[in-house]
Tab-separated table of C-alpha atoms in Angstrom:
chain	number	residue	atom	x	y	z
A	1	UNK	CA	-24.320	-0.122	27.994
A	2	UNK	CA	-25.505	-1.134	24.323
A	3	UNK	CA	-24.957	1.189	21.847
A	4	UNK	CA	-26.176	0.703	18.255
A	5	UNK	CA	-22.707	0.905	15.941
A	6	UNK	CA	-21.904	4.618	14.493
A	7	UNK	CA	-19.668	6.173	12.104
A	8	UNK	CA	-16.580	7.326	13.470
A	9	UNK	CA	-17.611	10.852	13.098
A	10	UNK	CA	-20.391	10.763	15.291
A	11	UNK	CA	-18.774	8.282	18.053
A	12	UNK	CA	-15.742	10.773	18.030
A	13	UNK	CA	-18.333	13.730	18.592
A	14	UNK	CA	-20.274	12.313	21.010
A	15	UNK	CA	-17.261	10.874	22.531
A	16	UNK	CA	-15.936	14.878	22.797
A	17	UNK	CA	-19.313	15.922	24.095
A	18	UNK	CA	-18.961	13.452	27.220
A	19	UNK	CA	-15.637	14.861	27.668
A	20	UNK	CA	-16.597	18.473	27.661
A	21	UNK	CA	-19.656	17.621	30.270
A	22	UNK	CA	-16.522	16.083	32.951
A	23	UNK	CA	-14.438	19.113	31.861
A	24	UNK	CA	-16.316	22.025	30.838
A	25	UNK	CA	-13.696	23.203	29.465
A	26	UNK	CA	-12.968	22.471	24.791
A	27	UNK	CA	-9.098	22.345	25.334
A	28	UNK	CA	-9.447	19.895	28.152
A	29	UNK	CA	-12.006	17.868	26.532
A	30	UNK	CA	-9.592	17.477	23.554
A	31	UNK	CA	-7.078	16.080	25.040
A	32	UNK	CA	-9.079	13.392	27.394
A	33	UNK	CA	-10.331	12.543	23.949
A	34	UNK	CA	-7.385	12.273	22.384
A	35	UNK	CA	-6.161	10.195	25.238
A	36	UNK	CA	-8.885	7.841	25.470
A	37	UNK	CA	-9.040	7.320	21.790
A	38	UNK	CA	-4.908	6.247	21.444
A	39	UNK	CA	-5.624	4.370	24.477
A	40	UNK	CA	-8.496	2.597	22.492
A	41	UNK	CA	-6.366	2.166	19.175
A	42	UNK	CA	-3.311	0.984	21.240
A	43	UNK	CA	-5.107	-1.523	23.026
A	44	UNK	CA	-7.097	-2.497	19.759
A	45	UNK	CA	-10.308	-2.200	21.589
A	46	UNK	CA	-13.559	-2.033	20.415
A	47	UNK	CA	-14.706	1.519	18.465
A	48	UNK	CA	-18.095	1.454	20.753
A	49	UNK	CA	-19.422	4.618	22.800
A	50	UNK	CA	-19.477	2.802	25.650
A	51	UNK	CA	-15.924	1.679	25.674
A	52	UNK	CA	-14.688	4.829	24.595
A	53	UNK	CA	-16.703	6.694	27.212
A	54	UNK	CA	-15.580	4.755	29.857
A	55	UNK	CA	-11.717	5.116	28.725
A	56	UNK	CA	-12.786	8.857	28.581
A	57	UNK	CA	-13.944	8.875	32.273
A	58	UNK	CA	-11.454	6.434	33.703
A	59	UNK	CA	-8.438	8.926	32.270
A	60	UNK	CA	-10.940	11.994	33.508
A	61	UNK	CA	-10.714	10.339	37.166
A	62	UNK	CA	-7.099	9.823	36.782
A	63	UNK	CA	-6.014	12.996	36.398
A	64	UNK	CA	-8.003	15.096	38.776
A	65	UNK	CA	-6.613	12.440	41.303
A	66	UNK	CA	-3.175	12.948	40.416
A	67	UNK	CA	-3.918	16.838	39.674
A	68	UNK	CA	-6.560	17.716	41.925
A	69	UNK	CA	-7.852	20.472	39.329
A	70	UNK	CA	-11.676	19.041	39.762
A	71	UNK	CA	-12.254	16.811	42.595
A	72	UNK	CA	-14.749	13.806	41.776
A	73	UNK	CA	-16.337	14.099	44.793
A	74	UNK	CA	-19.555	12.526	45.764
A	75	UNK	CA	-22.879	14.039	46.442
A	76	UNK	CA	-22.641	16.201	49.572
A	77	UNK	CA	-26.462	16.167	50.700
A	78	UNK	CA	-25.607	18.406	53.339
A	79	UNK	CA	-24.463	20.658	51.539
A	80	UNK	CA	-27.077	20.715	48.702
A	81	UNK	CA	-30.088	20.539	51.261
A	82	UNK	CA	-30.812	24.274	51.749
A	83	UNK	CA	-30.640	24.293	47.755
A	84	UNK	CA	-33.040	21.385	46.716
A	85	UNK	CA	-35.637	23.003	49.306
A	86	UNK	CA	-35.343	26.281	47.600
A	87	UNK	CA	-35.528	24.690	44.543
A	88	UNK	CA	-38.286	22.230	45.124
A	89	UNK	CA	-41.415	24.484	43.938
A	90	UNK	CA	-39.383	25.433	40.700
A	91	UNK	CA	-39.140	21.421	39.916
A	92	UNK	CA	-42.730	20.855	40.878
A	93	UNK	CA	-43.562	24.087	38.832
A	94	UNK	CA	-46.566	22.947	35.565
A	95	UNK	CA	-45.072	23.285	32.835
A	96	UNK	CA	-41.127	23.157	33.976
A	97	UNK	CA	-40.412	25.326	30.896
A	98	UNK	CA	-37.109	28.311	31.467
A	99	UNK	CA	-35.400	30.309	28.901
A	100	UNK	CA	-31.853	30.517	28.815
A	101	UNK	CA	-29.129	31.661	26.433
A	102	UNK	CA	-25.930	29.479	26.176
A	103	UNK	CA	-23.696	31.948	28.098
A	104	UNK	CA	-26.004	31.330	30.937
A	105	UNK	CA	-26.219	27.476	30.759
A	106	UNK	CA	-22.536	27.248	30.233
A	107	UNK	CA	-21.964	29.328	33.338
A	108	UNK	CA	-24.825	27.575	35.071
A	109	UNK	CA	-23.342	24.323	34.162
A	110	UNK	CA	-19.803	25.012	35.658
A	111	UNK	CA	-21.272	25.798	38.901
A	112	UNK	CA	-22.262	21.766	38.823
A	113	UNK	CA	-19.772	19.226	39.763
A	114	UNK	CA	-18.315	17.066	37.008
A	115	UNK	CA	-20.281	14.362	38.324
A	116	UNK	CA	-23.299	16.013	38.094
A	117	UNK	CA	-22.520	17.519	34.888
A	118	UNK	CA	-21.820	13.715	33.801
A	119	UNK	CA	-25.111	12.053	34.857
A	120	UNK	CA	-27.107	15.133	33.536
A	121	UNK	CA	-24.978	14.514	30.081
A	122	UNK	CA	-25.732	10.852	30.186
A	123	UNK	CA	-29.692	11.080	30.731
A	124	UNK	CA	-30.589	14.015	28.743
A	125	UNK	CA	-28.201	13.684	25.963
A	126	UNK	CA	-27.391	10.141	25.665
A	127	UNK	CA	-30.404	9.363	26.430
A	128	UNK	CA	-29.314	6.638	28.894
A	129	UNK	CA	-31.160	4.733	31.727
A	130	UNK	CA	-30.278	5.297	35.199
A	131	UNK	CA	-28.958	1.682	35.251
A	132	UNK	CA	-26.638	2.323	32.562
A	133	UNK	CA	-25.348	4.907	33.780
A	134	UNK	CA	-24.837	3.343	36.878
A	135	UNK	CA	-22.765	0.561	35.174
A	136	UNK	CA	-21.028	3.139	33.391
A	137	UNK	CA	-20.061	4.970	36.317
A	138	UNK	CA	-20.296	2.124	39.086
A	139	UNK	CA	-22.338	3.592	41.066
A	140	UNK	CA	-25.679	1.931	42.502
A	141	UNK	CA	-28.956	2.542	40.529
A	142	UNK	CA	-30.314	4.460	43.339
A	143	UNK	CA	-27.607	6.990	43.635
A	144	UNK	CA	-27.660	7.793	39.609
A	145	UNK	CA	-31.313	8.681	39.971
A	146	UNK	CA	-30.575	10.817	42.970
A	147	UNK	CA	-27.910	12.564	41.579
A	148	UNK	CA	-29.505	12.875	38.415
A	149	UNK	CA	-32.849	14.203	40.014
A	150	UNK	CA	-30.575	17.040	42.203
A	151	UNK	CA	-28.505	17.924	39.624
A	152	UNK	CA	-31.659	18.944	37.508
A	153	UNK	CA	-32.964	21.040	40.365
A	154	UNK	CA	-29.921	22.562	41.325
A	155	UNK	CA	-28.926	23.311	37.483
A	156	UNK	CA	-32.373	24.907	37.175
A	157	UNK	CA	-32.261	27.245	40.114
A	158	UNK	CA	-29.073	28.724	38.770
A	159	UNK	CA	-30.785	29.229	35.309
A	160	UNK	CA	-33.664	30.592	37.344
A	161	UNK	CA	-31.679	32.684	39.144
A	162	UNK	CA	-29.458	34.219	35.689
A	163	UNK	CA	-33.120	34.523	34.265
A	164	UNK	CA	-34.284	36.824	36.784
A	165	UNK	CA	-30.959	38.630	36.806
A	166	UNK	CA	-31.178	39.520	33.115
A	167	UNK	CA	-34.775	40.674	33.592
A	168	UNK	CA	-35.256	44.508	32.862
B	1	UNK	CA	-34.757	32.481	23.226
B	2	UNK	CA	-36.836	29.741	23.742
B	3	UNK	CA	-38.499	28.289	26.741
B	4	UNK	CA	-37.719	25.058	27.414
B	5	UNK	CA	-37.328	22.081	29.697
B	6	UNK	CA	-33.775	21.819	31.668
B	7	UNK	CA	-33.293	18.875	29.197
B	8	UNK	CA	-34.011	20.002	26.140
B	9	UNK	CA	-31.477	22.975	27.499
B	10	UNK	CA	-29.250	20.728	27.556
B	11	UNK	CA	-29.678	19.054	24.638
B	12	UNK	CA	-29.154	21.967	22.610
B	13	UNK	CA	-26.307	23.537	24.791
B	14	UNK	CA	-24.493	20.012	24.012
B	15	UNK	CA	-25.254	20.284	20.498
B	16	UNK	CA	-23.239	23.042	19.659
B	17	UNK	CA	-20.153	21.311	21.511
B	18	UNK	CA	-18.210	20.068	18.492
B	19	UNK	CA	-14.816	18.657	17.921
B	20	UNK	CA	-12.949	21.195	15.665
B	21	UNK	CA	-12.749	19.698	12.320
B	22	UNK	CA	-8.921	19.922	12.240
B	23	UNK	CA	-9.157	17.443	15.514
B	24	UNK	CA	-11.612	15.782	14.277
B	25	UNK	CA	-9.578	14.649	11.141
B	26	UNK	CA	-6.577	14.053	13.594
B	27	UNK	CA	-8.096	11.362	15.239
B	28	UNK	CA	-10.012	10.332	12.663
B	29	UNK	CA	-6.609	9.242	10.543
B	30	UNK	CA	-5.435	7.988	13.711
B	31	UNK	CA	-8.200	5.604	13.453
B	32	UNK	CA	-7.829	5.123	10.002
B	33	UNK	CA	-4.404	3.866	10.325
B	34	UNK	CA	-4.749	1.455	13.259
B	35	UNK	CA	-8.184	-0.180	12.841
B	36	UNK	CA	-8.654	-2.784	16.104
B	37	UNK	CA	-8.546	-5.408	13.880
B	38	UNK	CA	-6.318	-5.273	11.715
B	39	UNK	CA	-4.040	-3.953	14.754
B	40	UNK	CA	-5.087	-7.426	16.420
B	41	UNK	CA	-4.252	-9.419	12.964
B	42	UNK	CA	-1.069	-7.563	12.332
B	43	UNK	CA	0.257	-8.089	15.797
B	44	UNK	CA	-0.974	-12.332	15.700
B	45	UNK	CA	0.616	-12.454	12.566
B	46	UNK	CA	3.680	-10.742	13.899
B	47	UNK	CA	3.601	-12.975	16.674
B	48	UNK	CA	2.994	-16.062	14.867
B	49	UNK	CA	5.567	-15.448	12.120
B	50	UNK	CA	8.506	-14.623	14.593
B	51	UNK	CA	7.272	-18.017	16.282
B	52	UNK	CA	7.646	-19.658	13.361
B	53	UNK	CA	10.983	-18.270	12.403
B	54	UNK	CA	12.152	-18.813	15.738
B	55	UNK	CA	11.405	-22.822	15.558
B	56	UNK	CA	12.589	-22.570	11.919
B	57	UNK	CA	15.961	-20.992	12.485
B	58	UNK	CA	16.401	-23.275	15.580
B	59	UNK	CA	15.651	-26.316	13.729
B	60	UNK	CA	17.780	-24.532	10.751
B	61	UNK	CA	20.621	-24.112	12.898
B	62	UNK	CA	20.392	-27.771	14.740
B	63	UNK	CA	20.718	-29.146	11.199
B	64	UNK	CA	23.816	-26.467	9.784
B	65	UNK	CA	25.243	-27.278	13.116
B	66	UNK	CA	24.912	-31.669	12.878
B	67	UNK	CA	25.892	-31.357	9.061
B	68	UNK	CA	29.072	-29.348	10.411
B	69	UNK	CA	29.656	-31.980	12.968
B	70	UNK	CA	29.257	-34.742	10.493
B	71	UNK	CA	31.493	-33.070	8.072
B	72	UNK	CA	33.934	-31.846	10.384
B	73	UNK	CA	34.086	-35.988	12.005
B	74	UNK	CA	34.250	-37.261	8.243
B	75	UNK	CA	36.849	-34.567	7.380
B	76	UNK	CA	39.281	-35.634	9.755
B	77	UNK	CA	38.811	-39.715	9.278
B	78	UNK	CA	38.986	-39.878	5.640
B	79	UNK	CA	41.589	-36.554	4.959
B	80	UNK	CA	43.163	-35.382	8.178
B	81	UNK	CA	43.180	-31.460	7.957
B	82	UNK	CA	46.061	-29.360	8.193
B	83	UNK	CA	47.360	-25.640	8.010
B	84	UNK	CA	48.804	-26.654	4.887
B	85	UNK	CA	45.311	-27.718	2.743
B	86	UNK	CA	43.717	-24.609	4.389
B	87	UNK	CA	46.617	-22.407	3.232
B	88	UNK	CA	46.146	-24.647	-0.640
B	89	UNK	CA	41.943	-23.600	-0.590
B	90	UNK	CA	42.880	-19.890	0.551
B	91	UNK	CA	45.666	-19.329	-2.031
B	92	UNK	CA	43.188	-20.938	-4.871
B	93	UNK	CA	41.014	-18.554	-3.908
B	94	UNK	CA	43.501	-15.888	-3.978
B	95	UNK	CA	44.113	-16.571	-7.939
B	96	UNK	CA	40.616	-16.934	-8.267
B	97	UNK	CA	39.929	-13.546	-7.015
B	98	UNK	CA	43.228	-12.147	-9.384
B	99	UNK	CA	42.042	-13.820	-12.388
B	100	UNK	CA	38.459	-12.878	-11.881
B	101	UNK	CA	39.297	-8.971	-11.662
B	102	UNK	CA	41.616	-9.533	-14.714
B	103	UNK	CA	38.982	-11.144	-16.550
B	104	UNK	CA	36.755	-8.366	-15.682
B	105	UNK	CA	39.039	-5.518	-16.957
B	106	UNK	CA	38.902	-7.106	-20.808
B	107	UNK	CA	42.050	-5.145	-21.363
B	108	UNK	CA	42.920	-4.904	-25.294
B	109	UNK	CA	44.757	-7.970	-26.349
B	110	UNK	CA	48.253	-7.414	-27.278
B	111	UNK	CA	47.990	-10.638	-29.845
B	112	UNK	CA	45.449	-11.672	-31.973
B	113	UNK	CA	46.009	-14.981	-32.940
B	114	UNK	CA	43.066	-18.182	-33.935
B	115	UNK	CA	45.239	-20.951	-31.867
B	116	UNK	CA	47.462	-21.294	-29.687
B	117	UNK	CA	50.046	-22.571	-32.175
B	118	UNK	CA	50.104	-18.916	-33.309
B	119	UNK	CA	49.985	-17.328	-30.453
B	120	UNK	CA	53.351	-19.125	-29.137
B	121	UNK	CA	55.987	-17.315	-31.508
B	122	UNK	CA	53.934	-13.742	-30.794
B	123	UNK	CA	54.358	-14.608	-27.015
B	124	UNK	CA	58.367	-14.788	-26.707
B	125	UNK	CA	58.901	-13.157	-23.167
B	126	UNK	CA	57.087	-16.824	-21.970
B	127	UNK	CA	59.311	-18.920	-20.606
B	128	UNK	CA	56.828	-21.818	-21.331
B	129	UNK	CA	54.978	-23.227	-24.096
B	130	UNK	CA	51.640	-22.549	-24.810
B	131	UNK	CA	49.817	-25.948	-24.710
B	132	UNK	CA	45.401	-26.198	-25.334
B	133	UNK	CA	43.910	-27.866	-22.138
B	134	UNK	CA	43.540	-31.994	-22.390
B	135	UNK	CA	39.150	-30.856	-21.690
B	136	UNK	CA	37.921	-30.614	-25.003
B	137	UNK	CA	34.959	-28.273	-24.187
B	138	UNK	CA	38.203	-25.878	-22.905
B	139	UNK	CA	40.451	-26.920	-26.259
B	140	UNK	CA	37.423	-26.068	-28.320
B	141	UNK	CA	36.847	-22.664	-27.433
B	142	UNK	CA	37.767	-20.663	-30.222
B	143	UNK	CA	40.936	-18.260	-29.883
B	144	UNK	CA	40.964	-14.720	-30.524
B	145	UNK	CA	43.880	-13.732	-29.136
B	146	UNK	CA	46.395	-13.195	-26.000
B	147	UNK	CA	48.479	-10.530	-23.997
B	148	UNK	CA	50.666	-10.755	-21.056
B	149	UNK	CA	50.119	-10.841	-17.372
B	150	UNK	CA	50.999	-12.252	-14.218
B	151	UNK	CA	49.339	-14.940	-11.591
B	152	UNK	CA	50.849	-14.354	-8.041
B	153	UNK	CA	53.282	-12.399	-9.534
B	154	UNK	CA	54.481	-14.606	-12.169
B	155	UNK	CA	54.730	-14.309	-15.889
B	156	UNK	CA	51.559	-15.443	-17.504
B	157	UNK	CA	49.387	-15.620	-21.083
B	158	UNK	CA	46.173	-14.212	-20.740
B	159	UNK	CA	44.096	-16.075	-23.668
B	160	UNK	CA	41.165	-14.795	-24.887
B	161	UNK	CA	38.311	-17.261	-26.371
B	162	UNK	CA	34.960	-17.142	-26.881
B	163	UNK	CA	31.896	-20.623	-27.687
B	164	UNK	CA	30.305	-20.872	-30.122
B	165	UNK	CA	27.607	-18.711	-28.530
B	166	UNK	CA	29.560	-15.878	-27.959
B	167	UNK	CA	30.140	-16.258	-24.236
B	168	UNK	CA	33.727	-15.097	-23.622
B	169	UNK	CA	36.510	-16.617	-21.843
B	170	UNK	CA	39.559	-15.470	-20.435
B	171	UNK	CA	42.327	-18.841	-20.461
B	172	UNK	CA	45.089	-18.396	-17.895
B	173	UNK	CA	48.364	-20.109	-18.220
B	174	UNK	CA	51.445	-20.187	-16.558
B	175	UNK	CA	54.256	-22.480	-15.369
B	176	UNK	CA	53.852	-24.395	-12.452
B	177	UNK	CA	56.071	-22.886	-9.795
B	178	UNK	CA	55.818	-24.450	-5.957
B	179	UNK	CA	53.642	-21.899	-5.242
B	180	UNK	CA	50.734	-22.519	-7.358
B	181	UNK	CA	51.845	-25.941	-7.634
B	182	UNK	CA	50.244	-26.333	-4.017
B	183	UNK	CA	46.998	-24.321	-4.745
B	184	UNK	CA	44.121	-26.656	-4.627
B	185	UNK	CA	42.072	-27.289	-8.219
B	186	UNK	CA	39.250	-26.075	-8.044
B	187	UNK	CA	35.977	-23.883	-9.171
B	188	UNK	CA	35.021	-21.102	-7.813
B	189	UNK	CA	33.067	-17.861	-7.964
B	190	UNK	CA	34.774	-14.500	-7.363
B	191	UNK	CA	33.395	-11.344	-8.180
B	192	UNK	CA	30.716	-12.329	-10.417
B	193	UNK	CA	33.429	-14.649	-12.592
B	194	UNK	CA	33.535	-18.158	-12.570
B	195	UNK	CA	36.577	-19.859	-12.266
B	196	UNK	CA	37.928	-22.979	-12.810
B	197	UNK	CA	41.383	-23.599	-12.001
B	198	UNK	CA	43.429	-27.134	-12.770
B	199	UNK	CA	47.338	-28.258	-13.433
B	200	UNK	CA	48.134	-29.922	-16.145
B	201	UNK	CA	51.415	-30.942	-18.392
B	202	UNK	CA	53.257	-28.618	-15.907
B	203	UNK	CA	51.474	-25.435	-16.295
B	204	UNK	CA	49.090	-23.711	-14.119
B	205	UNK	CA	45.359	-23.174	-16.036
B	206	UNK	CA	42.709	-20.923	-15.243
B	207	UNK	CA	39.456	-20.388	-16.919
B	208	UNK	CA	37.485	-17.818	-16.223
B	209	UNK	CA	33.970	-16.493	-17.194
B	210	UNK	CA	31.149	-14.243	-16.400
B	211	UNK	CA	28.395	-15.460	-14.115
B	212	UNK	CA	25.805	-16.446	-14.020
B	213	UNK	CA	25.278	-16.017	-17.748
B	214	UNK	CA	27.101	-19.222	-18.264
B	215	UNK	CA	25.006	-21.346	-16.423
């Protein structure tokens, strides 16, 4: 994954963004990034976003193995079918435009898995290619764009659905 | 509120996630303080230089340890060692060490006197007489006076001298008794004093000044 050289600032605040879309959760974030980063410095590897996010993720995977707080669990298409049909004429909808205040996309957002958080992170704010992400996260081309494309739906039914809840 | 895409939602919920500034500094000075590079360079060099000390002190240590062999071989085919030289070079360096710490005192002399003709008479509890060394840099040194003291617990003149720089000396003399009779001649440095000692016309010298000004 190239990434043009930044300050340290902005790699440390993009590194704590990544963290907080695995985590959802500041506190957590924190400390993966402060993790990662020693790790980084310790090791006397390179100050790139790439490397760091991918000492961020590997320590992310680590611990919910050892922990089992949020299982990285791959996409269940079972269990996501009844949602992407429900959602399908919202995703095909013209314009595609929602409103939604940050309470509801940070509560829409943890109902996503951290690897859907991730790829949705990775493509919309990172502005990455579905083939870097998929050498980020080893995964096939082909699944990122899945995963990417359901995550979208699913995270815009639940905005849909805290739209029309918060309708007078 | 705005409408937007599910992108640009995201974009601008991810926006406002920001490292506190207080963490932010944290790590910051942690990078600061270990830069990859310099980590890398400091640990090479680190690694290099205890290399290279370790094949210098071995190759240090081969040669301390072959001149030790050498001298140690040579020692014992040209002057066969015993207890007894051993015992000569630690009791010189016994006076050495005594004469040094009197030197350093400078206690007030008890005689002033310009030679050592004059000091003699001044000096009756010696049961020797005062004689200037046969080294005419020593005889040349110019008196100022004397008091009493003892070498290995013998009776002793303590004559004080300076060049004609200025540079003090303290001029030890006593009989020769078996004692110091055995204690090797030699120089030495003892406490920031160096010392000279020799036997001569029956008497035991010592000469001692500061060092290193007198190098």
């Amino acid at each position: 994954m190239e990434t043009p050289s930044v300050s340290l600032d902005e790699l440390l605040q993009r590194g704590y963004r990544y963290a907080v879309s695995l985590t959802h959760d500041p506190a957590l974030a924190e400390d993966l990034l402060h993790d990662a980063w020693v790790a980084i410095l310790q090791a006397g590897g390179a100050r790139t976003v790439g490397y760091l996010f991918s000492s961020i993720r590997s320590r992310f995977i680590n611990q919910t193995r050892h922990e089992r707080l949020v299982p990285m669990v791959q996409w269940d298409e079972a269990h996501d079918r009844g949602l992407l049909d429900s959602t399908a004429a919202a995703e095909n909808a013209p314009n595609g435009r929602l409103r939604a205040s940050q309470g509801a996309l940070e509560r829409a957002l943890l109902q996503l898995r951290p690897i859907e958080r991730e790829a949705l992170f990775l493509a919309a704010v990172e502005g990455h290619t579905a083939a870097e992400i998929a050498d980020l996260t080893q995964q096939s081309r082909g699944t990122v764009l899945s995963l990417i494309h359901r995550a979208r739906a699913k995270l815009r039914r639940f905005l849909e659905q805290a739209q029309v809840g918060s309708q007078p | 509120m705005n409408e937007m895409s599910v992108e640009e939602h995201l974009q601008d919920f991810y926006s406002h996630q920001q490292l506190r500034p207080e963490k932010l500094a944290e790590l910051r000075a942690l990078g600061d303080e270990t830069s990859p590079r310099r980590g890398r360079e400091n640990a090479d060099e680190t690694a290099s230089w205890t290399r290279r000390q370790f094949v210098v002190h071995r190759r240090l240590l081969a040669a301390i340890a072959l001149l030790l062999i050498g001298a140690f071989v040579l020692g014992r085919i040209s002057h066969p060692a015993s207890s007894g030289d051993l015992n000569n070079a630690v009791l010189a360096r016994a006076i050495g060490r005594e004469i040094a710490m009197n030197h350093k005192k400078q206690l007030n002399l008890e005689f002033a006197a310009a030679d050592y003709a004059s000091l003699q008479p001044q000096m009756s509890k010696l049961d020797f007489a005062l004689a200037p060394p046969e080294d005419p840099a020593v005889a040349q040194l110019q008196v100022i006076g004397a008091r009493y003291c003892s070498i290995q617990g013998q009776l002793a003149a303590q004559i004080r001298a300076h060049d004609r720089a200025g540079l003090v000396y303290t001029l030890y003399q006593t009989k020769l008794n078996d004692k110091l009779r055995s204690a090797t001649s030699s120089e030495l440095k003892a406490e920031g004093v160096r010392i000279r000692l020799w036997k001569e016309k029956g008497l035991f010298y010592g000469l001692a000044v500061n060092w290193p000004q007198s190098e």
